[in-house]
Tab-separated table of C-alpha atoms in Angstrom:
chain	number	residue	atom	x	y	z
O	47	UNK	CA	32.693	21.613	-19.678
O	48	UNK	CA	33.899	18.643	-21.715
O	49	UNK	CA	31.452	16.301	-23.378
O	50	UNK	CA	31.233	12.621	-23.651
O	51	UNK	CA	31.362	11.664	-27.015
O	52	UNK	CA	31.592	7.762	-27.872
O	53	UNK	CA	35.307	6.618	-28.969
O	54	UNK	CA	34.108	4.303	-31.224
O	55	UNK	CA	32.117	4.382	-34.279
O	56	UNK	CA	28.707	2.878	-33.962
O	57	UNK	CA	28.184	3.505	-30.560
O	58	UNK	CA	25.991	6.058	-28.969
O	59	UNK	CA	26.834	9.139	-28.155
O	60	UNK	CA	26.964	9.773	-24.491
O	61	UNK	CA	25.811	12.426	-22.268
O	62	UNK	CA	27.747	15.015	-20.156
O	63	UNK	CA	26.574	12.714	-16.826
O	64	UNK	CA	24.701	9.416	-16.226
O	65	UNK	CA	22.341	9.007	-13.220
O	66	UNK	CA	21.330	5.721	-12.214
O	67	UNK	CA	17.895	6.021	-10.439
O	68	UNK	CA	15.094	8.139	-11.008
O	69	UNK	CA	14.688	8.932	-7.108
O	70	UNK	CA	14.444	12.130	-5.590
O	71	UNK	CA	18.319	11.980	-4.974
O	72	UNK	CA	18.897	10.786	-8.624
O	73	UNK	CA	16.529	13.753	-9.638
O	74	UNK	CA	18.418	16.323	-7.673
O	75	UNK	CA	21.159	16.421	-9.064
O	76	UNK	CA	19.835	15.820	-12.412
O	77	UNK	CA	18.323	19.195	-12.101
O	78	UNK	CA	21.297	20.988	-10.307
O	79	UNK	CA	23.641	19.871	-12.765
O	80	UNK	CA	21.300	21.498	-15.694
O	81	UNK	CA	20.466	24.283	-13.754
O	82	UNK	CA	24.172	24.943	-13.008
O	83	UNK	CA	26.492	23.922	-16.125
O	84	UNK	CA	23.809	23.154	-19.019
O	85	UNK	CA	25.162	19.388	-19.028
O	86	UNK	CA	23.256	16.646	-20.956
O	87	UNK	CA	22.004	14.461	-18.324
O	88	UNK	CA	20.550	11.058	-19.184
O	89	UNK	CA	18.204	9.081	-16.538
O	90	UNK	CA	18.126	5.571	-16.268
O	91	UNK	CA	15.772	3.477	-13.927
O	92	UNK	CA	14.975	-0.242	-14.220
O	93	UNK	CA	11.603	0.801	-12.521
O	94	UNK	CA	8.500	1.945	-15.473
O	95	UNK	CA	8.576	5.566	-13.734
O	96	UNK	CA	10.048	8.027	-11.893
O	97	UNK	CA	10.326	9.158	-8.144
O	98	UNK	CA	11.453	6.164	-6.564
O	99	UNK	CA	9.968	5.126	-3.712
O	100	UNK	CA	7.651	8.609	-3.677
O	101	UNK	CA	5.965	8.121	-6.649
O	102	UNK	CA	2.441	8.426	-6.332
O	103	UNK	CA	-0.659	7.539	-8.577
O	104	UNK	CA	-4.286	8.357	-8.479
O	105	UNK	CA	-6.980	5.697	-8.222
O	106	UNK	CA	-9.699	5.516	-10.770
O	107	UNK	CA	-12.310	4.086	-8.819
O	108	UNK	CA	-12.194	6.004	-5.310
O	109	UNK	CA	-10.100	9.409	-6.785
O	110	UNK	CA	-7.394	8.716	-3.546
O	111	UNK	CA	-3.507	9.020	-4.098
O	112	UNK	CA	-2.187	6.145	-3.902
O	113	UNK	CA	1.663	5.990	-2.596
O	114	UNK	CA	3.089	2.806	-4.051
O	115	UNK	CA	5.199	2.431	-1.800
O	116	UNK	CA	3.538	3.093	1.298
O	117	UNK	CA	2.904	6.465	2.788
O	118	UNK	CA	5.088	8.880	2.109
O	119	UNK	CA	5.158	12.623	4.372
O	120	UNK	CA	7.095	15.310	3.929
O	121	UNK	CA	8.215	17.257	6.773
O	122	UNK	CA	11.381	19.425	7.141
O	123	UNK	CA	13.371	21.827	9.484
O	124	UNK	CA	16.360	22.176	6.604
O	125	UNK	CA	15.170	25.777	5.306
O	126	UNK	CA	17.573	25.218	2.023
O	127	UNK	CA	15.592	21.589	1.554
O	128	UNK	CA	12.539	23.398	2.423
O	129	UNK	CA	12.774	26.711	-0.407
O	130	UNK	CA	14.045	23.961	-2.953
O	131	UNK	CA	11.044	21.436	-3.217
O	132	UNK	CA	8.978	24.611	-3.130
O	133	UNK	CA	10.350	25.396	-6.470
O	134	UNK	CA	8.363	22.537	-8.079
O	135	UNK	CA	5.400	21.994	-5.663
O	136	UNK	CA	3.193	23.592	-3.405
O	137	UNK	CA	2.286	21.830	-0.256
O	138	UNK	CA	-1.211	21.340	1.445
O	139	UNK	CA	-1.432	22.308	5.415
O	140	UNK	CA	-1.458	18.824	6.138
O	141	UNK	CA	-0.163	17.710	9.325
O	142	UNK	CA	0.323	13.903	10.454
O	143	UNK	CA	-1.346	12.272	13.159
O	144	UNK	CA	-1.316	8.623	13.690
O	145	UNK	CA	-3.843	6.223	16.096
O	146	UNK	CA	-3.215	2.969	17.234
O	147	UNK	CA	-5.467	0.093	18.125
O	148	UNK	CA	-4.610	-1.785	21.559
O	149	UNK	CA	-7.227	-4.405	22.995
O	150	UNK	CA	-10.266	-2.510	21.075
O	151	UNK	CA	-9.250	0.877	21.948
O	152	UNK	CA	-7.788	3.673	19.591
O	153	UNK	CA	-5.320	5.577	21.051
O	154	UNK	CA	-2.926	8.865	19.902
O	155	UNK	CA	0.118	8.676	18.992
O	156	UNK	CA	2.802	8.967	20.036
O	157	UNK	CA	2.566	8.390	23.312
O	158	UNK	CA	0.998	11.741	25.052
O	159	UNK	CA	-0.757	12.806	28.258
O	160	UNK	CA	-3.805	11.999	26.188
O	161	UNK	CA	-2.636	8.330	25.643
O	162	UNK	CA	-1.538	8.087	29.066
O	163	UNK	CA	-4.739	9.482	30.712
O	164	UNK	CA	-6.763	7.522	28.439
O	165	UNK	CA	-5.014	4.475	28.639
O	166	UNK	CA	-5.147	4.576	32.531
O	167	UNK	CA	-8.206	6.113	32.906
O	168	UNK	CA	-6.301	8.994	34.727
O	169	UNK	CA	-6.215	12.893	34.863
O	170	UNK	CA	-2.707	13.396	35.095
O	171	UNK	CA	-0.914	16.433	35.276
O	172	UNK	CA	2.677	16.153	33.311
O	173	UNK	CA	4.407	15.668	36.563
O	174	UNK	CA	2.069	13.186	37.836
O	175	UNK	CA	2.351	11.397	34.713
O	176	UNK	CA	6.435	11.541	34.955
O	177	UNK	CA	6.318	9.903	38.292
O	178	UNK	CA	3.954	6.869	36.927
O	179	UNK	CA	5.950	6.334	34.264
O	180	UNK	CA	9.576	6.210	35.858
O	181	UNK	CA	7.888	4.151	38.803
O	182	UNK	CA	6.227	1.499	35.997
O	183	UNK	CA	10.622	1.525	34.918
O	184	UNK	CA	10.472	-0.938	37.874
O	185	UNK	CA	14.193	-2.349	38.842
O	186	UNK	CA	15.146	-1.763	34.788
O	187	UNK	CA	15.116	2.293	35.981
O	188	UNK	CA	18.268	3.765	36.073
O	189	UNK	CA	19.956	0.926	34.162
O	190	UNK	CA	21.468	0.258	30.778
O	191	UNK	CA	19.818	-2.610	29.147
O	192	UNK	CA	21.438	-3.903	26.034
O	193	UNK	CA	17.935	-5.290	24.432
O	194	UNK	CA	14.787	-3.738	22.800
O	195	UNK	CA	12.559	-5.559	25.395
O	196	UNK	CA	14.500	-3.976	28.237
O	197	UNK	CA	15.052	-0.793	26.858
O	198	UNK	CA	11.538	0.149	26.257
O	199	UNK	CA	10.767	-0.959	30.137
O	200	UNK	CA	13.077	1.705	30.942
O	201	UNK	CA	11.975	4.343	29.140
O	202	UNK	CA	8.289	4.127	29.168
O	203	UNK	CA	7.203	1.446	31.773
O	204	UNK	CA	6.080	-1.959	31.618
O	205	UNK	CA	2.587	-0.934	30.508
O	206	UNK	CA	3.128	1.031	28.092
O	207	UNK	CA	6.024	-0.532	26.434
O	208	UNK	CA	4.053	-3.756	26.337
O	209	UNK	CA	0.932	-2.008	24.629
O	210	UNK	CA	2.186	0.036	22.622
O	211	UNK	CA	5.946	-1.007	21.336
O	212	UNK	CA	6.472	-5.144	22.193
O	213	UNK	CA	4.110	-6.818	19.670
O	214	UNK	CA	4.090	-4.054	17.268
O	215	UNK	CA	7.773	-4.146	17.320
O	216	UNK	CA	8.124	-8.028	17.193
O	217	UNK	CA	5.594	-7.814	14.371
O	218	UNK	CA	7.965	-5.466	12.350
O	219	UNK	CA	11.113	-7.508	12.730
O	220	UNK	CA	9.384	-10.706	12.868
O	221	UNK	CA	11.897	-11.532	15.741
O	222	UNK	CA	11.038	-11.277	19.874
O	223	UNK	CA	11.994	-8.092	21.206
O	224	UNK	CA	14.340	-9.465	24.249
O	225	UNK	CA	16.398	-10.623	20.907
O	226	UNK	CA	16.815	-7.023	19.537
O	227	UNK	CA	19.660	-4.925	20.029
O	228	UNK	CA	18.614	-2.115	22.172
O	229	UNK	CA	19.883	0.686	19.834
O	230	UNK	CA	16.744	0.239	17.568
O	231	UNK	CA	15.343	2.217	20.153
O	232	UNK	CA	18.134	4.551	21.569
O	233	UNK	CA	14.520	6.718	22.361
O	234	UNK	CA	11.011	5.746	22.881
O	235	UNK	CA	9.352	9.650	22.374
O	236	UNK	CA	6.762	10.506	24.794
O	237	UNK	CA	4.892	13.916	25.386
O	238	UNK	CA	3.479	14.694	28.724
O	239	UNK	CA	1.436	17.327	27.414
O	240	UNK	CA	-1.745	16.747	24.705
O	241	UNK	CA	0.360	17.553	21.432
O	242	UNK	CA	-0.042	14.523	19.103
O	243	UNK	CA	1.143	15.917	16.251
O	244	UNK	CA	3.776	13.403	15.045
O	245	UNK	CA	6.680	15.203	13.872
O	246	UNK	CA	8.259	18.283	15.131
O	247	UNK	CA	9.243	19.971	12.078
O	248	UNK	CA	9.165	23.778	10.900
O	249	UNK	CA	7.665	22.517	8.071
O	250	UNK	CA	4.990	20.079	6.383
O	251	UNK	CA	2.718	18.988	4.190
O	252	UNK	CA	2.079	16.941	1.001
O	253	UNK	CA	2.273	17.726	-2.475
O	254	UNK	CA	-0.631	19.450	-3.820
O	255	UNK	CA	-0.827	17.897	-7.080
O	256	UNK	CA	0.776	14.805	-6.125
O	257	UNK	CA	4.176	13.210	-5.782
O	258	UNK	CA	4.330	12.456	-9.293
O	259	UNK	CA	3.554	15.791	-10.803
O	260	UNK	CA	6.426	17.422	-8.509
O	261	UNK	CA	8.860	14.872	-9.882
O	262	UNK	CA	7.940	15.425	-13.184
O	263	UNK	CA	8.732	19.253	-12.713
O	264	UNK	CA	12.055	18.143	-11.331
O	265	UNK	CA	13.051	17.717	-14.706
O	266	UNK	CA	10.937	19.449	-16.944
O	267	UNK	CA	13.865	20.552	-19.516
O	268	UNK	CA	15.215	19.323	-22.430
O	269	UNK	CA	18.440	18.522	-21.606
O	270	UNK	CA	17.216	15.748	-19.233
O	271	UNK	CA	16.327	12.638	-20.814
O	272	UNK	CA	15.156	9.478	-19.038
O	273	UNK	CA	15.048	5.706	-19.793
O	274	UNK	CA	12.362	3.267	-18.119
O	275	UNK	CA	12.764	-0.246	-17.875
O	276	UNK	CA	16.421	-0.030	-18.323
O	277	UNK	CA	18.821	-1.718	-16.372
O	278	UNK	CA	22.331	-0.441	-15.250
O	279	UNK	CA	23.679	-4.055	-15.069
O	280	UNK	CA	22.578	-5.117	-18.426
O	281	UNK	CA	25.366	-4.798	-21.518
O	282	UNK	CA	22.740	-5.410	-24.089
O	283	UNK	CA	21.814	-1.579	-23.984
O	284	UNK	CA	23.917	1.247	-24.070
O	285	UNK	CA	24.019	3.024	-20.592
O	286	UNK	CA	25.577	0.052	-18.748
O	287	UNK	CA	28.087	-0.127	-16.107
O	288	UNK	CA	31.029	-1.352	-18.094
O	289	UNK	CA	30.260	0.811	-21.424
O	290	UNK	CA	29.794	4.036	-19.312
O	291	UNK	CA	33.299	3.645	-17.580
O	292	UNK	CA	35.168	2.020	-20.697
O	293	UNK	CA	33.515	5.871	-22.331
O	294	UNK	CA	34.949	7.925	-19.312
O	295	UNK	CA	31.266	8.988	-18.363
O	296	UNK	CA	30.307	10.294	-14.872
O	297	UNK	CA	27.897	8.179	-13.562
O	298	UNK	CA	25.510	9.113	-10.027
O	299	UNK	CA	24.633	5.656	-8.867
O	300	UNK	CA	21.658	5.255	-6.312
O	301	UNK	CA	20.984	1.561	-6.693
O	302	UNK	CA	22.410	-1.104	-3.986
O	303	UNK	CA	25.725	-0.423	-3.482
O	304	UNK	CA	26.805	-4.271	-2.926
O	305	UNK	CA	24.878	-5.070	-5.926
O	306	UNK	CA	27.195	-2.182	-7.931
O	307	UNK	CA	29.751	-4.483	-7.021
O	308	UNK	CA	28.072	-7.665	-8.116
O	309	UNK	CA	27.741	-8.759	-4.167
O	310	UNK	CA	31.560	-9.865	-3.977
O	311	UNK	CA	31.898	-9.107	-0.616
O	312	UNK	CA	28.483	-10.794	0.662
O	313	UNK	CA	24.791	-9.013	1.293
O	314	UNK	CA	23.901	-6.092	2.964
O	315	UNK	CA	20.607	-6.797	4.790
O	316	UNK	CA	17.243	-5.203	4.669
O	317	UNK	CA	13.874	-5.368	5.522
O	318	UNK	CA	10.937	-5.327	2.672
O	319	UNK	CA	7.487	-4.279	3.187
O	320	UNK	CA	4.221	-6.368	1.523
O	321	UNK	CA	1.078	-4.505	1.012
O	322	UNK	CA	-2.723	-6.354	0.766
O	323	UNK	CA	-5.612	-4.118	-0.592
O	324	UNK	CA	-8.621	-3.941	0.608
O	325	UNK	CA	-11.653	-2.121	-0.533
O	326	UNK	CA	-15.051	-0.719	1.442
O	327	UNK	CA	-18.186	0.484	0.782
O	328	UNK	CA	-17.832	3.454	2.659
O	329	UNK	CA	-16.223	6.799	2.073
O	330	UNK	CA	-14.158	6.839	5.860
O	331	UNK	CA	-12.846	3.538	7.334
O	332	UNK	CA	-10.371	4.512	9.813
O	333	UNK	CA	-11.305	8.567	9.640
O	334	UNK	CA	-7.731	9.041	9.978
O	335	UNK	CA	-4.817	8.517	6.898
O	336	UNK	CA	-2.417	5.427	9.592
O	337	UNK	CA	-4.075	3.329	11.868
O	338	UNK	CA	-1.516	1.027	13.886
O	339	UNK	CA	-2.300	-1.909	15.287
O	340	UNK	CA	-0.306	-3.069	18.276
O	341	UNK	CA	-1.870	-6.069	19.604
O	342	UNK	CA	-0.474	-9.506	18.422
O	343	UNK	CA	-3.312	-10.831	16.364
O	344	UNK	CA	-3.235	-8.744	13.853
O	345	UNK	CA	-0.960	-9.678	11.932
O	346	UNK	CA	-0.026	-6.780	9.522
O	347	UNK	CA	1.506	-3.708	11.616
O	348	UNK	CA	-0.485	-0.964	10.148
O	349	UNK	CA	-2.838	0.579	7.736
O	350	UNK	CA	-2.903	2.791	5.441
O	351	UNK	CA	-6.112	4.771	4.020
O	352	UNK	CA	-5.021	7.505	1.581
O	353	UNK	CA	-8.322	9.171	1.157
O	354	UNK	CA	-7.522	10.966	4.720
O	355	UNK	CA	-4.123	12.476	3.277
O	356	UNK	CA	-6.018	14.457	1.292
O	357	UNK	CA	-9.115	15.776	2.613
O	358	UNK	CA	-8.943	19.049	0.711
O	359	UNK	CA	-10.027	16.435	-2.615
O	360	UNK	CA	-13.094	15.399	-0.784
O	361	UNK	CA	-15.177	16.889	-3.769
O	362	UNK	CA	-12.867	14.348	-6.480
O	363	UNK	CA	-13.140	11.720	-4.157
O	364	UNK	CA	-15.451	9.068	-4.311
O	365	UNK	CA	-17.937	9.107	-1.112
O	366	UNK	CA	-18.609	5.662	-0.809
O	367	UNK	CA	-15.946	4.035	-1.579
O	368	UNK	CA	-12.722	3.893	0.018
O	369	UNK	CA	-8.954	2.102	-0.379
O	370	UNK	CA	-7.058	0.625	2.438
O	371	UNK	CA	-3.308	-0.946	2.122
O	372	UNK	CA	-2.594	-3.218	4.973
O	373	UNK	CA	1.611	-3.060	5.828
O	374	UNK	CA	3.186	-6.529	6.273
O	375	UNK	CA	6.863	-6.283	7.660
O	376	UNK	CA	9.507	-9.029	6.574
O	377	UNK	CA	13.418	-9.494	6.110
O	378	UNK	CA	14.082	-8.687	2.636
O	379	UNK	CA	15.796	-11.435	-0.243
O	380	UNK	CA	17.385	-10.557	-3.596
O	381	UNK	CA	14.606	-9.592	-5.659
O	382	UNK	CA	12.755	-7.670	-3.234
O	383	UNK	CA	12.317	-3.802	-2.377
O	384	UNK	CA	15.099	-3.477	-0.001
O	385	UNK	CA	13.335	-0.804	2.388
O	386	UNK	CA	15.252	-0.474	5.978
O	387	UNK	CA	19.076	-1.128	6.136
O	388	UNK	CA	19.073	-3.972	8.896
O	389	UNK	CA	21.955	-2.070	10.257
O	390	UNK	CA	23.640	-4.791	12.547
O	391	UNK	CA	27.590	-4.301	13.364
O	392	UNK	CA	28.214	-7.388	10.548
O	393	UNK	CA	26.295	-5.136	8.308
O	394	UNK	CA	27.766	-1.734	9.226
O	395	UNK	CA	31.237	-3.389	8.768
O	396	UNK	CA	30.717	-5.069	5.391
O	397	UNK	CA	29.012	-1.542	4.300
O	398	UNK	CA	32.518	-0.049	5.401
O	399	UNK	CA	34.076	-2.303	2.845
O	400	UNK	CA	32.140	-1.602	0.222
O	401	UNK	CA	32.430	2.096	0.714
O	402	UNK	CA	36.255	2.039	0.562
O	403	UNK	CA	35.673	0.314	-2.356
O	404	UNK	CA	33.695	3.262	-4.042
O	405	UNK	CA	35.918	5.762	-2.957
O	406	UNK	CA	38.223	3.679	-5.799
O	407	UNK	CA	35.677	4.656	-8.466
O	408	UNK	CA	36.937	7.972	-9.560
O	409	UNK	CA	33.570	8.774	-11.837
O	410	UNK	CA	30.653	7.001	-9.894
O	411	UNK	CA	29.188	9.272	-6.957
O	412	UNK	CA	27.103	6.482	-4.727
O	413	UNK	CA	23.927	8.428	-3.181
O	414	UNK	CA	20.481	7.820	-1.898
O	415	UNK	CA	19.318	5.287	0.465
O	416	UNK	CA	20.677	1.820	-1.454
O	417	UNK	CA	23.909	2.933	-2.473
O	418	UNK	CA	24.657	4.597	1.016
O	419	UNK	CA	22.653	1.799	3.183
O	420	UNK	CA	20.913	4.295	4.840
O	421	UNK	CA	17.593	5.014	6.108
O	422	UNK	CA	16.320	8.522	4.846
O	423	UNK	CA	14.083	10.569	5.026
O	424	UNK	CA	12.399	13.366	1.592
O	425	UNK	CA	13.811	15.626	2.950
O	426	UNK	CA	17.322	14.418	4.359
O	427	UNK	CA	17.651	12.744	0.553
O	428	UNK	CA	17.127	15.929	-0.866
O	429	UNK	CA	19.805	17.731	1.356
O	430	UNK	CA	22.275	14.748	0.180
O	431	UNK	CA	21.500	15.088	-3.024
O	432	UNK	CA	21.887	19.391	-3.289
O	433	UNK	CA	25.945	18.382	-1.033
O	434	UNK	CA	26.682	15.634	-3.200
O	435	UNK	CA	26.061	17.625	-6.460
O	436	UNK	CA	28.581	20.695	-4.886
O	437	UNK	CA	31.276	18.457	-3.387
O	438	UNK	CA	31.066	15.695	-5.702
O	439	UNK	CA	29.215	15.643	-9.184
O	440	UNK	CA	29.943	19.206	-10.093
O	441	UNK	CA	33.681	18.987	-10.066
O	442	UNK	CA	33.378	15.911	-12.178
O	443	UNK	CA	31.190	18.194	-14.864
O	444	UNK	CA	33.815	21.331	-14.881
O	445	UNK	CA	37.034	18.903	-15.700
């Protein structure tokens, strides 16, 4: 494998591979390329830690996890993802269940025979349930509709939808429903039986020791160094964009992908998420870890209460006091978390340019959610990450 030494006296002397972003995918292949070749590897993140948008801290005053950027579950039915993370964590038997609050009334989700019994005061049998449902479709039954508003008629009835999905949905894209392109909801799930557990994976749970800790092990060798605080874009320190190519260094970029490129071709579009705090004097708010809230008048979309992620810490936990983080959805500016690629056709074609334009950058592999515009999952960043190190990042390493 050849090294990277600087060209020119005084300057540093670089690693084997640069990776832009301490997230799980930058932290991936971080470890694969160790594990496999031995190469240096030097982390940069502009962020004061590691893990991205996973990482995880603990609260002093009520002993609960907090994710800092909002909850965070793994869950997996990719068995190579799956016997990978278990290399640096074990996982609790945690298994998510959300609630929602319509007109006063919680409710399971997603939508089940439970939520449709209770919610019509009904003892449905599946079948019975089917027929209400498709009925409720109305004259949208049958039909394509090509908005959100439509769309969720016609999959779940009128009743539901407008429960349930309408306000919640206008609240999370701060724009009316009947102005959404269907395709945000190409599938509204609902169960007619009583399961409520949210996902359907083989696999789940949460990091025992935290989000942080399994990060951490990610890269526990000394051949990985990291940098905090340090940004890719700024030539007053070493590991910037234009030194690193002008040195002929790999890089593995995970930042934004039009911002790589200094925005020349325009803005991809996101939306951000804004958190408010709020403390109790109780150990249990919600007695569940999400609560959503569909109705209107509230204006945040959900909250979060990460005590209840964690019940088997009840005896480091504080029992009366508790943390809640309410979730305020918004379109996203420069300077903002960029959270969920908007994903309109103007978007997915200026993405398009972009990417041709990486495919020109013979020693930058773009990953991760910002420099793909992609919404991902752990575990489907993870399973990136492991392909993009075989295809990609190792063939750069073995020139």
């Amino acid at each position: 494998m050849a090294g990277n030494g600087a060209s020119q006296a005084g300057s540093p002397r670089y690693p084997d591979l640069v990776i832009v972003g301490a997230g799980l995918f930058g932290l991936t292949v971080a470890q694969q390329a160790v594990e496999h070749t031995g190469a240096r590897v030097h982390i940069i993140d502009v962020r004061g830690h590691i893990g991205g948008n996973a990482y995880s801290y603990f609260d002093e005053e009520t002993g609960a996890e907090i994710h800092q950027y909002g909850a965070h579950l793994f869950h997996t039915s990719n068995k190579r993802v799956w016997e990978y993370v278990n290399r640096f964590t074990e996982f609790t038997d945690y298994v998510h269940r959300v609630y929602a609050t319509h007109d006063g009334v919680v409710y399971p989700l997603p939508i089940n025979l439970g939520t449709i019994n209770q919610f019509f005061r009904a003892a449905y049998t599946p079948a019975e349930a089917r027929a209400v449902i498709e009925e409720q479709a109305g004259e949208l039954a049958g039909t394509d509709p090509q908005n959100l508003n439509d769309k969720g008629i016609q999959l779940i009835g009128r009743p539901l939808y407008e429960a349930f999905i309408k306000n919640y949905t206008g609240k999370q894209w701060q724009t009316d429903p009947s102005e959404l392109p269907a395709s945000i909801i190409k599938r509204l799930p609902v169960r007619f039986n009583y399961d409520n557990r949210y996902f359907k994976d083989t696999w789940e749970g949460l990091p025992r020791d935290g989000y942080t800790k399994w990060m951490e092990r990610m890269i526990d060798d000394p051949r990985i160094t990291v940098g905090l605080g340090v940004d890719f874009f700024d030539e007053s320190q070493p590991y910037n964009k234009k030194a690193l190519q002008a040195a002929g260094v790999p890089v593995v970029y995970t930042g934004p992908i039009d911002r790589y490129f200094d925005y020349e071709l325009g803005d991809l579009k996101w939306r951000t998420v804004d958190f408010k705090e709020v403390r109790y004097d109780e150990g249990d708010h919600f007695g569940c870890p999400v609560m959503n809230f569909s109705d209107a008048d509230v204006p945040y979309t959900r909250a979060i209460e990460f005590k209840n992620f964690n019940p088997e810490r009840r005896d480091s936990q504080n029992p009366d006091r508790t943390v809640v983080w309410q979730e305020y959805s918004r379109f996203a500016e420069r300077g903002d978390e960029p959270y969920y690629p908007i994903n309109t056709d103007e978007d997915r074609k200026l993405y398009a340019q972009y990417e041709a334009k990486a495919k020109a950058e013979p020693k930058t592999v773009f990953g991760g959610r910002l420099g793909t515009y992609k919404y991902y999952d752990m575990h489907q960043v993870i399973d990136t990450a492991l392909t993009a190190y075989e295809t990609q990042v190792a063939p750069l390493l073995n020139k």
